[in-house]
Coordinates of C-alpha atoms and ligand atoms in Angstrom, one line a residue:
Chain A
M1040 CA -33.0 15.9 -18.4
T1041 CA -34.1 12.4 -17.1
L1042 CA -32.5 9.1 -17.8
N1043 CA -35.2 8.2 -20.3
T1044 CA -34.7 11.3 -22.5
Y1045 CA -31.0 10.8 -22.3
E1046 CA -31.4 7.2 -23.5
R1047 CA -33.5 8.4 -26.4
C1048 CA -30.7 10.8 -27.4
N1049 CA -28.2 8.1 -28.1
P1050 CA -29.7 4.7 -27.6
Q1051 CA -27.4 2.5 -29.5
M1052 CA -23.8 3.5 -28.8
R1053 CA -22.0 1.2 -26.4
G1054 CA -18.5 -0.2 -25.8
L1055 CA -15.4 0.7 -27.7
D1056 CA -17.4 2.6 -30.3
L1057 CA -18.7 4.9 -27.6
L1058 CA -15.3 5.3 -26.1
Q1059 CA -13.7 6.3 -29.5
K1060 CA -16.6 8.7 -30.0
I1061 CA -16.3 10.5 -26.6
R1062 CA -12.5 10.3 -26.3
T1063 CA -12.0 13.9 -27.4
D1064 CA -15.2 15.1 -25.7
F1065 CA -13.5 16.5 -22.6
I1066 CA -13.2 20.1 -21.7
G1067 CA -9.5 21.1 -21.6
I1068 CA -8.4 18.5 -24.1
D1069 CA -7.4 21.3 -26.4
T1070 CA -5.9 23.7 -24.0
H1071 CA -2.8 25.5 -25.4
Y1072 CA 0.0 27.3 -23.5
T1073 CA 3.0 29.3 -24.6
L1074 CA 6.2 27.7 -23.4
A1075 CA 9.7 28.8 -22.3
T1076 CA 10.8 28.3 -25.9
A1077 CA 8.1 30.9 -26.9
K1078 CA 6.4 28.2 -28.8
R1079 CA 2.7 27.6 -28.3
S1080 CA 1.6 24.1 -28.0
K1081 CA -1.2 21.8 -26.8
R1082 CA -1.0 20.6 -23.3
H1083 CA -0.4 16.9 -22.5
F1084 CA -2.5 16.4 -19.4
L1085 CA -1.0 13.5 -17.5
D1086 CA -2.3 14.3 -14.0
S1087 CA -5.6 12.5 -14.0
A1088 CA -4.9 10.7 -10.7
A1089 CA -5.2 14.2 -9.0
S1090 CA -8.3 15.3 -10.9
T1091 CA -9.7 14.4 -14.3
L1092 CA -10.8 16.7 -17.0
M1093 CA -14.6 17.2 -17.3
M1094 CA -16.6 14.9 -19.6
K1095 CA -18.6 17.0 -22.0
T1096 CA -21.7 14.7 -21.7
A1097 CA -21.7 15.2 -17.9
Q1098 CA -21.3 18.9 -18.3
A1099 CA -24.1 19.0 -20.8
T1100 CA -26.3 17.0 -18.5
A1101 CA -25.6 19.4 -15.7
F1102 CA -26.3 22.4 -18.0
E1103 CA -29.6 21.0 -19.1
F1104 CA -30.6 20.2 -15.6
L1105 CA -30.0 23.8 -14.6
N1106 CA -33.2 24.7 -16.5
H1107 CA -35.0 22.8 -13.7
Y1108 CA -32.6 23.4 -10.9
S1109 CA -34.2 23.9 -7.6
N1110 CA -33.5 22.9 -4.0
T1111 CA -34.4 19.3 -3.2
H1112 CA -35.8 20.4 0.1
S1113 CA -38.6 22.2 -1.8
I1114 CA -41.2 19.5 -2.7
T1115 CA -44.2 20.9 -4.5
H1116 CA -43.4 22.8 -7.7
F1117 CA -42.4 21.1 -10.9
S1118 CA -38.7 22.0 -10.7
A1119 CA -38.5 20.8 -7.1
R1120 CA -39.9 17.5 -8.1
I1121 CA -37.6 17.2 -11.1
S1122 CA -34.6 18.1 -9.0
T1123 CA -35.5 15.7 -6.3
E1124 CA -36.0 12.9 -8.7
A1125 CA -32.8 13.6 -10.6
Y1126 CA -30.9 13.7 -7.3
E1127 CA -32.4 10.4 -6.2
W1128 CA -31.5 9.0 -9.6
A1129 CA -27.9 10.0 -9.0
H1130 CA -27.7 8.0 -5.8
A1131 CA -29.3 4.9 -7.5
R1132 CA -27.1 5.2 -10.5
I1133 CA -23.9 5.1 -8.4
L1134 CA -25.2 2.1 -6.4
S1135 CA -25.9 0.1 -9.5
F1136 CA -22.6 1.1 -11.1
L1137 CA -20.8 -0.3 -8.1
H1138 CA -23.0 -3.4 -7.8
A1139 CA -24.3 -2.4 -4.5
D1140 CA -27.9 -3.5 -3.7
P1141 CA -30.0 -0.6 -2.5
E1142 CA -31.6 -2.9 0.0
D1143 CA -28.3 -3.4 1.7
Y1144 CA -26.4 -0.3 0.8
T1145 CA -27.0 3.5 0.8
C1146 CA -25.1 6.1 -1.2
I1147 CA -24.2 9.3 0.6
F1148 CA -22.8 12.5 -1.0
L1149 CA -20.5 14.5 1.2
G1150 CA -18.1 17.4 0.9
S1151 CA -16.0 18.0 -2.1
G1152 CA -14.1 14.7 -2.3
S1153 CA -13.5 11.5 -0.4
T1154 CA -11.8 13.2 2.5
S1155 CA -15.1 14.2 4.1
C1156 CA -16.3 10.6 3.8
F1157 CA -13.2 9.1 5.5
N1158 CA -13.6 11.5 8.4
R1159 CA -17.3 10.5 8.6
I1160 CA -16.8 6.7 8.4
S1161 CA -14.1 6.8 11.0
K1162 CA -16.4 8.5 13.4
I1163 CA -19.3 6.2 12.5
F1164 CA -17.2 3.1 13.4
R1165 CA -16.0 4.8 16.6
D1166 CA -19.6 5.3 17.6
L1167 CA -20.7 1.9 16.4
K1168 CA -17.9 0.0 18.1
P1169 CA -16.6 2.2 20.9
D1170 CA -14.8 -0.7 22.6
Q1171 CA -12.8 -1.6 19.5
N1172 CA -10.1 1.0 19.2
T1173 CA -7.7 -0.4 16.7
V1174 CA -7.7 0.3 12.9
L1175 CA -5.4 -1.4 10.4
I1176 CA -4.5 0.5 7.3
S1177 CA -2.0 -0.4 4.5
L1178 CA 1.3 1.4 4.2
M1179 CA 0.3 2.7 0.8
E1180 CA -2.7 4.9 1.9
H1181 CA -3.3 8.5 1.0
H1182 CA -3.3 10.7 4.1
S1183 CA -7.1 11.0 3.7
N1184 CA -7.4 7.3 4.5
D1185 CA -5.0 7.5 7.3
L1186 CA -5.2 10.6 9.4
P1187 CA -9.0 10.5 10.1
H1188 CA -8.6 7.0 11.6
R1189 CA -5.7 8.3 13.8
Q1190 CA -8.0 11.1 14.9
H1191 CA -10.9 8.9 16.0
H1192 CA -9.0 5.8 17.2
D1193 CA -6.3 5.1 19.8
N1194 CA -4.3 2.7 17.6
V1195 CA -3.7 2.8 13.9
F1196 CA -1.2 0.3 12.6
H1197 CA 0.2 0.2 9.1
I1198 CA 0.0 -3.2 7.3
P1199 CA 3.3 -3.8 5.4
L1200 CA 3.4 -4.5 1.7
E1201 CA 4.9 -7.4 -0.2
G1202 CA 8.6 -6.9 -1.2
E1203 CA 10.9 -4.2 -0.2
G1204 CA 11.8 -0.6 -0.9
R1205 CA 11.2 0.6 -4.4
H1206 CA 10.1 -2.9 -5.5
M1207 CA 7.2 -3.2 -3.1
G1208 CA 4.0 -4.7 -4.4
H1209 CA 0.5 -4.8 -2.9
L1210 CA -0.6 -5.4 0.7
N1211 CA 1.0 -8.4 2.4
M1212 CA -1.8 -10.7 3.3
I1213 CA 0.3 -12.7 5.8
A1214 CA 1.2 -9.6 7.6
L1215 CA -2.5 -8.6 7.6
E1216 CA -3.5 -11.9 9.2
D1217 CA -0.7 -11.6 11.8
L1218 CA -2.0 -8.2 12.8
L1219 CA -5.6 -9.4 12.9
Q1220 CA -4.5 -12.2 15.2
K1221 CA -2.3 -10.0 17.3
Y1222 CA -5.0 -7.5 18.0
Q1223 CA -7.9 -9.9 17.8
G1224 CA -11.1 -8.5 19.3
D1225 CA -9.7 -4.9 19.2
V1226 CA -9.7 -4.3 15.4
S1227 CA -12.7 -2.2 14.5
Y1228 CA -12.0 -2.2 10.8
V1229 CA -9.4 -2.5 8.1
A1230 CA -9.0 0.5 5.7
V1231 CA -7.2 0.0 2.4
T1232 CA -7.0 1.6 -1.0
A1233 CA -8.2 -0.3 -4.0
A1234 CA -5.3 1.2 -6.0
S1235 CA -2.5 3.4 -4.9
N1236 CA -2.5 7.0 -6.0
V1237 CA 1.4 6.9 -6.2
T1238 CA 2.2 3.7 -8.0
G1239 CA -1.3 2.6 -9.3
I1240 CA -0.7 -0.9 -7.7
I1241 CA -4.0 -2.7 -7.0
N1242 CA -4.8 -4.3 -3.7
P1243 CA -6.8 -7.6 -3.5
I1244 CA -9.7 -5.9 -1.7
H1245 CA -12.0 -8.9 -1.7
E1246 CA -9.4 -11.2 -0.2
I1247 CA -8.7 -8.5 2.3
A1248 CA -12.4 -8.2 3.1
Q1249 CA -12.8 -12.0 3.5
L1250 CA -9.9 -12.1 5.9
A1251 CA -10.9 -9.1 7.9
H1252 CA -14.5 -10.3 8.2
A1253 CA -13.2 -13.7 9.5
Y1254 CA -11.7 -11.8 12.4
G1255 CA -14.9 -9.7 13.0
A1256 CA -13.5 -6.5 11.5
Y1257 CA -15.2 -4.3 9.0
V1258 CA -13.6 -3.2 5.7
V1259 CA -13.4 0.3 4.3
V1260 CA -12.1 0.6 0.8
D1261 CA -10.7 3.8 -0.7
G1262 CA -12.0 3.6 -4.3
S1263 CA -10.7 7.1 -5.4
Q1264 CA -8.2 5.7 -7.9
I1265 CA -10.2 2.7 -9.2
V1266 CA -13.7 3.9 -9.9
A1267 CA -12.9 5.6 -13.2
R1268 CA -10.7 2.8 -14.3
Q1269 CA -11.9 -0.6 -13.4
S1270 CA -15.2 -2.5 -12.7
V1271 CA -16.0 -2.5 -9.0
N1272 CA -18.1 -5.0 -7.2
V1273 CA -19.0 -3.7 -3.8
G1274 CA -21.9 -6.0 -2.8
H1275 CA -22.4 -8.9 -5.2
N1276 CA -19.5 -11.2 -4.3
V1277 CA -19.6 -14.9 -3.5
P1278 CA -19.2 -15.6 -0.6
H1279 CA -20.8 -12.5 0.9
S1280 CA -17.8 -12.1 3.2
R1281 CA -15.9 -10.7 0.2
N1282 CA -18.3 -7.7 0.0
I1283 CA -17.1 -4.3 1.1
D1284 CA -18.7 -2.5 4.1
A1285 CA -17.9 1.0 3.0
F1286 CA -16.6 2.1 -0.4
I1287 CA -15.5 5.7 -0.8
F1288 CA -14.4 7.9 -3.7
S1289 CA -14.1 11.4 -5.1
G1290 CA -16.4 12.6 -7.9
H1291 CA -13.7 14.9 -9.3
K1292 CA -11.6 11.9 -10.2
V1293 CA -14.4 10.5 -12.3
Y1294 CA -14.6 13.2 -15.0
A1295 CA -17.0 15.4 -12.9
P1296 CA -15.1 18.4 -11.4
G1297 CA -17.3 20.1 -8.8
S1298 CA -19.0 16.9 -7.7
P1299 CA -19.1 15.6 -4.1
G1300 CA -17.3 12.9 -2.3
V1301 CA -19.2 9.6 -2.3
M1302 CA -19.6 6.9 0.4
V1303 CA -21.4 3.7 -0.5
V1304 CA -22.0 2.0 2.9
R1305 CA -23.9 -0.9 4.3
R1306 CA -27.2 0.3 5.8
E1307 CA -26.6 -2.0 8.8
V1308 CA -23.4 0.0 9.7
I1309 CA -24.9 3.4 9.5
Q1310 CA -28.6 3.1 10.3
D1311 CA -28.4 3.6 14.0
V1312 CA -25.4 5.8 14.3
V1313 CA -26.2 9.4 15.4
P1314 CA -25.3 11.8 12.5
T1315 CA -22.6 14.4 13.4
N1316 CA -23.8 16.9 10.8
V1317 CA -27.2 18.3 11.9
G1318 CA -29.4 20.9 10.3
G1319 CA -32.1 21.0 7.6
G1320 CA -33.3 18.0 5.7
M1321 CA -32.3 15.3 8.2
V1322 CA -35.0 15.7 10.8
N1323 CA -38.7 14.8 11.0
R1324 CA -39.8 17.1 13.8
V1325 CA -38.0 19.9 15.7
F1326 CA -39.2 21.3 19.0
R1327 CA -37.6 24.0 21.1
Q1328 CA -35.8 21.5 23.4
S1329 CA -35.4 18.5 21.2
Y1330 CA -35.5 17.1 17.7
E1331 CA -36.3 13.8 15.9
V1332 CA -33.7 12.6 13.4
S1333 CA -35.2 11.1 10.3
P1334 CA -34.5 7.3 10.0
K1335 CA -34.4 7.7 6.2
L1336 CA -31.1 7.1 4.5
P1337 CA -29.3 8.9 2.9
D1338 CA -31.2 12.0 4.2
R1339 CA -30.2 11.6 7.8
E1340 CA -26.5 11.8 6.8
E1341 CA -26.9 14.6 4.2
A1342 CA -27.7 17.6 6.4
G1343 CA -28.3 20.9 4.6
T1344 CA -28.7 21.5 0.9
P1345 CA -26.7 19.0 -0.9
N1346 CA -24.5 19.5 -4.0
I1347 CA -27.3 18.5 -6.3
L1348 CA -25.7 19.8 -9.5
G1349 CA -22.4 18.0 -8.7
A1350 CA -24.1 14.7 -7.9
I1351 CA -26.1 14.7 -11.1
T1352 CA -23.0 15.6 -13.1
L1353 CA -21.1 12.7 -11.5
A1354 CA -23.9 10.3 -12.1
A1355 CA -24.1 11.3 -15.7
A1356 CA -20.3 10.7 -16.1
I1357 CA -20.8 7.3 -14.5
E1358 CA -23.7 6.5 -16.9
V1359 CA -21.3 7.1 -19.8
L1360 CA -18.6 4.9 -18.2
D1361 CA -21.2 2.2 -17.7
R1362 CA -22.3 2.3 -21.3
I1363 CA -18.7 2.0 -22.5
G1364 CA -18.1 -0.8 -20.1
M1365 CA -15.4 -0.8 -17.4
D1366 CA -13.7 -3.8 -18.9
I1367 CA -13.2 -1.9 -22.1
V1368 CA -12.0 1.2 -20.2
S1369 CA -9.5 -0.9 -18.2
K1370 CA -8.2 -2.7 -21.3
E1371 CA -7.6 0.5 -23.1
E1372 CA -5.8 1.9 -20.1
E1373 CA -3.6 -1.2 -19.8
R1374 CA -2.5 -0.8 -23.4
L1375 CA -1.2 2.7 -22.7
L1376 CA 0.2 1.7 -19.3
Q1377 CA 2.3 -1.0 -21.0
M1378 CA 3.5 1.5 -23.5
L1379 CA 4.5 4.0 -20.8
L1380 CA 6.2 1.4 -18.6
L1381 CA 8.2 -0.1 -21.5
G1382 CA 9.2 3.4 -22.6
L1383 CA 10.4 4.3 -19.1
Q1384 CA 12.3 1.0 -18.8
D1385 CA 14.2 1.9 -21.9
I1386 CA 15.6 5.0 -20.3
P1387 CA 18.5 3.8 -18.1
E1388 CA 18.4 6.8 -15.8
A1389 CA 14.7 6.3 -15.0
I1390 CA 13.8 4.7 -11.7
I1391 CA 10.3 3.4 -11.6
Y1392 CA 8.7 3.0 -8.1
G1393 CA 6.7 -0.1 -7.1
S1394 CA 7.0 -3.5 -8.7
Y1395 CA 6.2 -3.2 -12.3
D1396 CA 5.7 -7.0 -12.7
L1397 CA 2.1 -6.5 -13.9
S1398 CA 1.2 -10.2 -13.9
R1399 CA 2.0 -10.3 -10.2
Y1400 CA 1.0 -6.8 -9.2
P1401 CA -1.6 -5.3 -11.6
R1402 CA -1.9 -1.5 -11.5
V1403 CA -4.1 1.2 -12.8
A1404 CA -2.5 3.6 -15.3
T1405 CA -0.4 5.5 -12.8
V1406 CA 3.4 5.5 -12.7
A1407 CA 5.7 7.3 -10.3
F1408 CA 9.4 7.6 -11.3
N1409 CA 12.5 9.7 -10.9
L1410 CA 15.3 10.5 -13.4
A1411 CA 18.8 10.2 -12.0
G1412 CA 20.4 13.7 -11.8
F1413 CA 17.2 15.6 -11.7
D1414 CA 15.3 16.5 -8.5
H1415 CA 11.6 15.7 -8.8
G1416 CA 10.6 19.4 -8.7
L1417 CA 13.1 20.3 -11.4
L1418 CA 12.0 17.5 -13.7
A1419 CA 8.3 18.2 -13.3
T1420 CA 8.9 21.9 -13.9
I1421 CA 11.0 21.4 -17.1
L1422 CA 8.4 19.0 -18.4
N1423 CA 5.8 21.7 -17.9
D1424 CA 7.8 24.8 -19.0
Y1425 CA 9.5 23.3 -22.1
Y1426 CA 7.3 20.4 -23.2
N1427 CA 3.8 21.3 -22.0
V1428 CA 3.5 18.0 -20.2
A1429 CA 1.4 18.3 -17.0
V1430 CA 2.5 15.9 -14.3
R1431 CA 2.5 15.9 -10.5
N1432 CA 5.5 15.7 -8.3
D1433 CA 6.4 15.5 -4.6
C1434 CA 5.0 12.9 -2.2
F1435 CA 1.3 12.8 -3.4
C1436 CA -0.2 13.0 0.2
A1437 CA 1.2 9.5 0.9
H1438 CA 4.4 10.3 2.8
P1439 CA 4.9 7.0 4.6
Y1440 CA 4.6 5.0 1.3
V1441 CA 6.8 7.4 -0.7
R1442 CA 9.4 7.6 2.0
E1443 CA 9.6 3.8 2.3
M1444 CA 10.2 3.5 -1.5
L1445 CA 12.9 6.2 -1.4
L1446 CA 14.6 5.1 1.7
Q1447 CA 17.7 3.5 0.2
E1448 CA 18.2 6.4 -2.2
L1449 CA 17.9 8.9 0.7
W1450 CA 20.4 6.9 2.7
D1451 CA 22.9 7.3 -0.1
L1452 CA 22.8 11.1 0.3
D1453 CA 25.5 12.9 2.2
V1454 CA 24.5 15.5 4.8
L1455 CA 26.5 18.5 5.7
N1456 CA 27.2 17.8 9.3
D1457 CA 26.9 15.0 11.8
L1458 CA 25.9 17.3 14.7
N1459 CA 22.5 18.4 15.7
Q1460 CA 22.8 22.1 14.9
D1461 CA 19.8 24.1 13.8
V1462 CA 21.4 26.0 11.0
F1463 CA 22.9 22.9 9.3
D1464 CA 19.8 20.9 10.0
H1465 CA 17.8 23.4 8.1
L1466 CA 20.1 23.2 5.1
D1467 CA 20.1 19.4 5.3
Q1468 CA 16.3 19.3 5.5
E1469 CA 16.0 21.5 2.4
F1470 CA 18.6 19.4 0.6
I1471 CA 16.5 16.3 1.4
K1472 CA 13.2 17.9 0.6
A1473 CA 14.4 18.5 -2.9
R1474 CA 15.2 14.8 -3.3
Q1475 CA 12.4 13.3 -1.3
G1476 CA 9.7 12.9 -3.9
M1477 CA 8.9 11.5 -7.3
V1478 CA 7.2 12.5 -10.5
R1479 CA 3.9 10.9 -11.2
V1480 CA 2.3 10.3 -14.6
S1481 CA -1.4 9.3 -14.6
L1482 CA -3.7 8.6 -17.5
G1483 CA -7.4 9.2 -18.3
L1484 CA -9.9 8.2 -20.9
Y1485 CA -8.6 11.1 -23.1
T1486 CA -5.0 10.0 -22.9
T1487 CA -3.5 9.0 -26.3
E1488 CA -0.4 7.3 -27.6
R1489 CA 0.7 10.8 -28.6
D1490 CA 0.7 12.0 -25.0
I1491 CA 2.8 9.1 -23.9
E1492 CA 5.2 9.6 -26.8
A1493 CA 5.5 13.3 -26.0
L1494 CA 6.4 12.5 -22.4
L1495 CA 9.0 9.9 -23.3
A1496 CA 10.5 12.0 -26.0
A1497 CA 10.7 15.0 -23.5
I1498 CA 12.4 12.9 -20.9
C1499 CA 15.0 11.6 -23.4
D1500 CA 15.6 15.2 -24.7
L1501 CA 15.9 16.9 -21.3
N1502 CA 18.1 14.0 -20.0
S1503 CA 20.6 14.7 -22.8
Q1504 CA 20.8 18.4 -21.9
H1505 CA 21.0 18.3 -18.1
D1506 CA 23.4 21.1 -17.7
F1507 CA 21.5 23.5 -19.9
Y1508 CA 18.3 22.9 -18.0
A1509 CA 19.9 23.0 -14.6
Q1510 CA 21.3 26.5 -15.4
Q1511 CA 17.8 27.8 -16.3
Y1512 CA 16.4 27.2 -12.9
S1513 CA 16.9 28.3 -9.3
Y1514 CA 15.8 26.3 -6.3
Q1515 CA 13.2 28.1 -4.3
G1516 CA 13.1 25.8 -1.2
N1517 CA 10.5 23.3 -0.3
G1518 CA 11.1 21.2 -3.4
V1519 CA 10.2 24.0 -5.8
Y1520 CA 12.2 25.2 -8.8
R1521 CA 11.6 28.3 -10.8
H1522 CA 12.8 29.3 -14.2
N1523 CA 15.2 32.3 -14.1
E1524 CA 13.4 34.2 -16.9
F1525 CA 10.3 32.4 -18.0
Q1526 CA 7.7 33.4 -15.4
P1527 CA 4.4 33.8 -17.2
N1528 CA 1.5 35.7 -15.6
H1529 CA -1.1 33.0 -15.1
T1530 CA -3.9 35.5 -14.3
S1531 CA -3.5 36.8 -17.9
L1532 CA -4.5 33.3 -19.1
F1533 CA -7.5 33.1 -16.9
H1534 CA -9.1 35.2 -14.3
P1535 CA -12.7 34.9 -13.2
Q1536 CA -13.2 38.6 -13.3
D1537 CA -12.1 38.8 -16.9
V1538 CA -14.7 36.3 -17.9
V1539 CA -17.3 38.2 -15.9
N1540 CA -16.3 41.4 -17.7
F1541 CA -16.4 39.7 -21.1
F1542 CA -19.9 38.4 -20.6
L1543 CA -21.2 41.7 -19.2
K1544 CA -19.6 43.7 -22.0
N1545 CA -21.5 41.6 -24.5
K1546 CA -24.8 42.1 -22.8
Chain B
M318 CA 56.3 -0.5 10.6
R319 CA 56.5 2.0 13.5
D320 CA 53.9 4.1 11.8
R321 CA 51.6 1.1 11.4
L322 CA 52.0 0.2 15.1
Q323 CA 51.2 3.8 16.0
E324 CA 48.2 3.7 13.7
L325 CA 47.0 0.5 15.4
K326 CA 47.5 2.0 18.8
G327 CA 45.5 5.0 17.7
D328 CA 42.8 2.8 16.3
K329 CA 42.7 1.0 19.6
E330 CA 42.2 4.2 21.5
Q331 CA 39.6 5.4 19.1
M332 CA 38.0 1.9 19.4
E333 CA 37.4 2.4 23.1
E334 CA 35.7 5.7 22.7
I335 CA 31.9 5.3 22.4
M336 CA 30.7 8.0 19.9
Q337 CA 27.5 9.9 20.7
L338 CA 25.0 11.3 18.3
N339 CA 22.0 13.4 19.4
A340 CA 19.4 13.1 16.6
Q341 CA 16.5 14.2 18.8
G342 CA 13.9 16.3 17.1
L343 CA 15.0 15.2 13.6
H344 CA 12.8 13.2 11.2
C345 CA 13.5 10.4 8.8
P346 CA 15.9 10.2 7.0
L347 CA 18.1 12.7 8.9
P348 CA 18.9 10.6 12.0
V349 CA 20.2 7.8 9.8
L350 CA 22.1 10.2 7.5
K351 CA 23.9 11.8 10.4
A352 CA 24.7 8.4 11.9
K353 CA 26.1 7.4 8.5
K354 CA 28.4 10.5 8.6
V355 CA 29.6 9.7 12.1
L356 CA 30.1 6.0 11.3
A357 CA 32.3 7.0 8.3
S358 CA 34.8 8.7 10.7
M359 CA 34.9 5.7 13.1
V360 CA 37.1 2.5 13.0
V361 CA 35.7 -0.9 12.5
G362 CA 34.3 -2.4 15.7
Q363 CA 33.9 1.0 17.4
L364 CA 30.5 1.8 19.0
L365 CA 28.1 4.6 18.3
E366 CA 25.2 5.6 20.5
V367 CA 22.4 7.5 18.8
S368 CA 19.4 9.1 20.5
A369 CA 16.4 10.0 18.5
T370 CA 12.7 11.0 19.0
D371 CA 11.3 10.0 15.6
E372 CA 9.4 6.7 16.0
D373 CA 10.3 5.7 12.5
S374 CA 13.9 5.6 13.5
V375 CA 13.4 2.2 15.2
R376 CA 12.6 0.5 11.9
D377 CA 15.0 2.7 10.0
F378 CA 18.1 1.9 12.2
E379 CA 17.2 -1.8 12.0
A380 CA 17.0 -1.7 8.2
F381 CA 20.0 0.6 7.8
T382 CA 22.4 -1.3 9.9
R383 CA 21.3 -4.6 8.2
S384 CA 21.8 -3.2 4.7
H385 CA 25.0 -1.3 5.4
G386 CA 26.9 -4.0 7.2
H387 CA 26.8 -2.6 10.8
L388 CA 25.6 -4.3 13.9
L389 CA 22.7 -2.9 15.9
L390 CA 23.8 -4.3 19.3
K391 CA 21.0 -2.9 21.4
S392 CA 18.1 -0.5 21.2
W393 CA 15.9 0.8 24.0
Q394 CA 13.4 3.5 24.8
A395 CA 13.2 5.8 27.8
N396 CA 10.9 8.8 28.2
G397 CA 10.0 9.1 24.5
V398 CA 13.7 8.9 23.4
F399 CA 14.9 6.0 21.4
V400 CA 18.5 4.9 21.8
F401 CA 20.5 2.7 19.5
L402 CA 23.9 1.2 20.1
I403 CA 25.6 0.5 16.8
Q404 CA 28.9 -1.3 16.1
K405 CA 30.6 -0.2 13.0
G406 CA 31.0 -3.0 10.5
E407 CA 33.5 -3.9 7.8
T408 CA 31.6 -3.3 4.7
S409 CA 30.8 0.4 5.0
Ligands
PLP2755 C1 -6.3 7.3 -3.2 C2 -6.8 8.6 -2.8 N1 -7.5 8.7 -1.6 C3 -8.0 9.8 -1.2 C4 -7.9 11.0 -1.9 C5 -8.4 12.3 -1.3 O1 -9.4 12.8 -2.1 P1 -10.0 14.2 -2.0 O2 -8.8 15.2 -2.0 O3 -10.9 14.4 -3.2 O4 -10.8 14.3 -0.8 C6 -7.2 11.0 -3.0 C7 -6.9 12.3 -3.8 O5 -5.9 12.6 -4.3 C8 -6.6 9.8 -3.5 O6 -5.9 9.7 -4.6

């Protein structure tokens, strides 16, 4: 299915009308489970920051494409040409969505999420600027935008955020400038997230870019939490110094499970760097002793058969987002976010993390919180088992940030002993692990007021029956709680082999 | 009165003893939590020397002593071990 045919299918629908129309068109929106109360109910999916549900339009596009599916490394037959063109369209579609000029930027699909891209960009900068061995990252980064830089560079320093403890806001620009000055000449690049996966707090990425560029450093932006939620302008800013050098995100967070990681990067950065992944599709000529890498981007960075189907699925989802308009998407989200924040603020025992002064520190629709008296693992498990509310808990792959926000609460805990003794230390560590984390609620296009109401009502309800719930569960270690009796067999709900059997039986 | 004098004498003796805490190999927040436990058994003005290997403990002990009314008199590093000399404050 090409863009033109797709446009012919539904040429008029745009904006809020389109959003209302497709709001329920997601696979899994109707999933039901049987709960600990033996009642069967519809799931409230509030874990979109981890992975979103699949948009049906994107799935339909992928399904249709499968009629023509072929390897893009084949070139002659009809299907090969259709596949190649659709795959190229996917690259172009993403560039235009992010306002990145194809003359200046290239779009590269890598791996199964943004992690592969962070590993790659870190190595690219290491090779491009071997003498600059310092990277500055914010304190709120996901481990994927932290550890790769540590692996490829000698010094990685964390830029502090504004405010303190649980009231922290976005990156502290003064602290960033201090670090840029202190390590002037050594800073290869600054890597920051556009929005935190823990608190949803948004960083001023263009101001950061302008400042970093003034000190000769490049800027890498983790767009994983922003792409599906707000309009992004990678390369059309005034002045140009506000543009982003590399912008990275995961397709599975943009309503396209199974799609690759995406890196939109300036051609000038990547053009002359030797690829680390070598193999088919990225060479012009290969001899017994040597080979000639293709100068063509993105080919030289996409060795091997790419995830063609995933890339097309993702670009189709992005096409829909673009037709709705990201301003409308973010306005809708903000409405629900306000409702969620106000609801949580009304519960005296709820502790919300990160400043929730939205006028000063805007956020995407993600909120991390705790409920006094409940460990994060217990709370998330009760929400699931009794209320069918799917949330994430623990530290969300952002340990330094989460720890910093929890520090004062953790220091209020009482450990068993003051000596350094293995047996007690182990018990103390378990005791802390159960408390060192949060519960995270994150919204998507399909989230409704009813989902938020269900969550808030569930929190109030379980909060009033603490002892009852506490008695139903046993601590398993490592922050995990398990119901004493309700232990459903998940493979009875879905197992790949059962589906295979079903289809084969009906042959 | 005698008891009180005895108590003060005891405090003075205790005051002169520098407490030691080995928090090496432990990660945040355990070094601070263990220090908090030891500090609770000490008299105001008494000194505690903590040794730790977790790099985060440098910032943590600065912040903890500030927010809990103790005094971080000195901190230094030798062979990958961070040492903190803390004086117990009034407010804890
Ligand atoms: C902000 C942020 N960065 C990076 C990642 C890593 O993405 P992936 O696991 O898809 O590689 C995530 C995923 O949770 C994220 O939320």
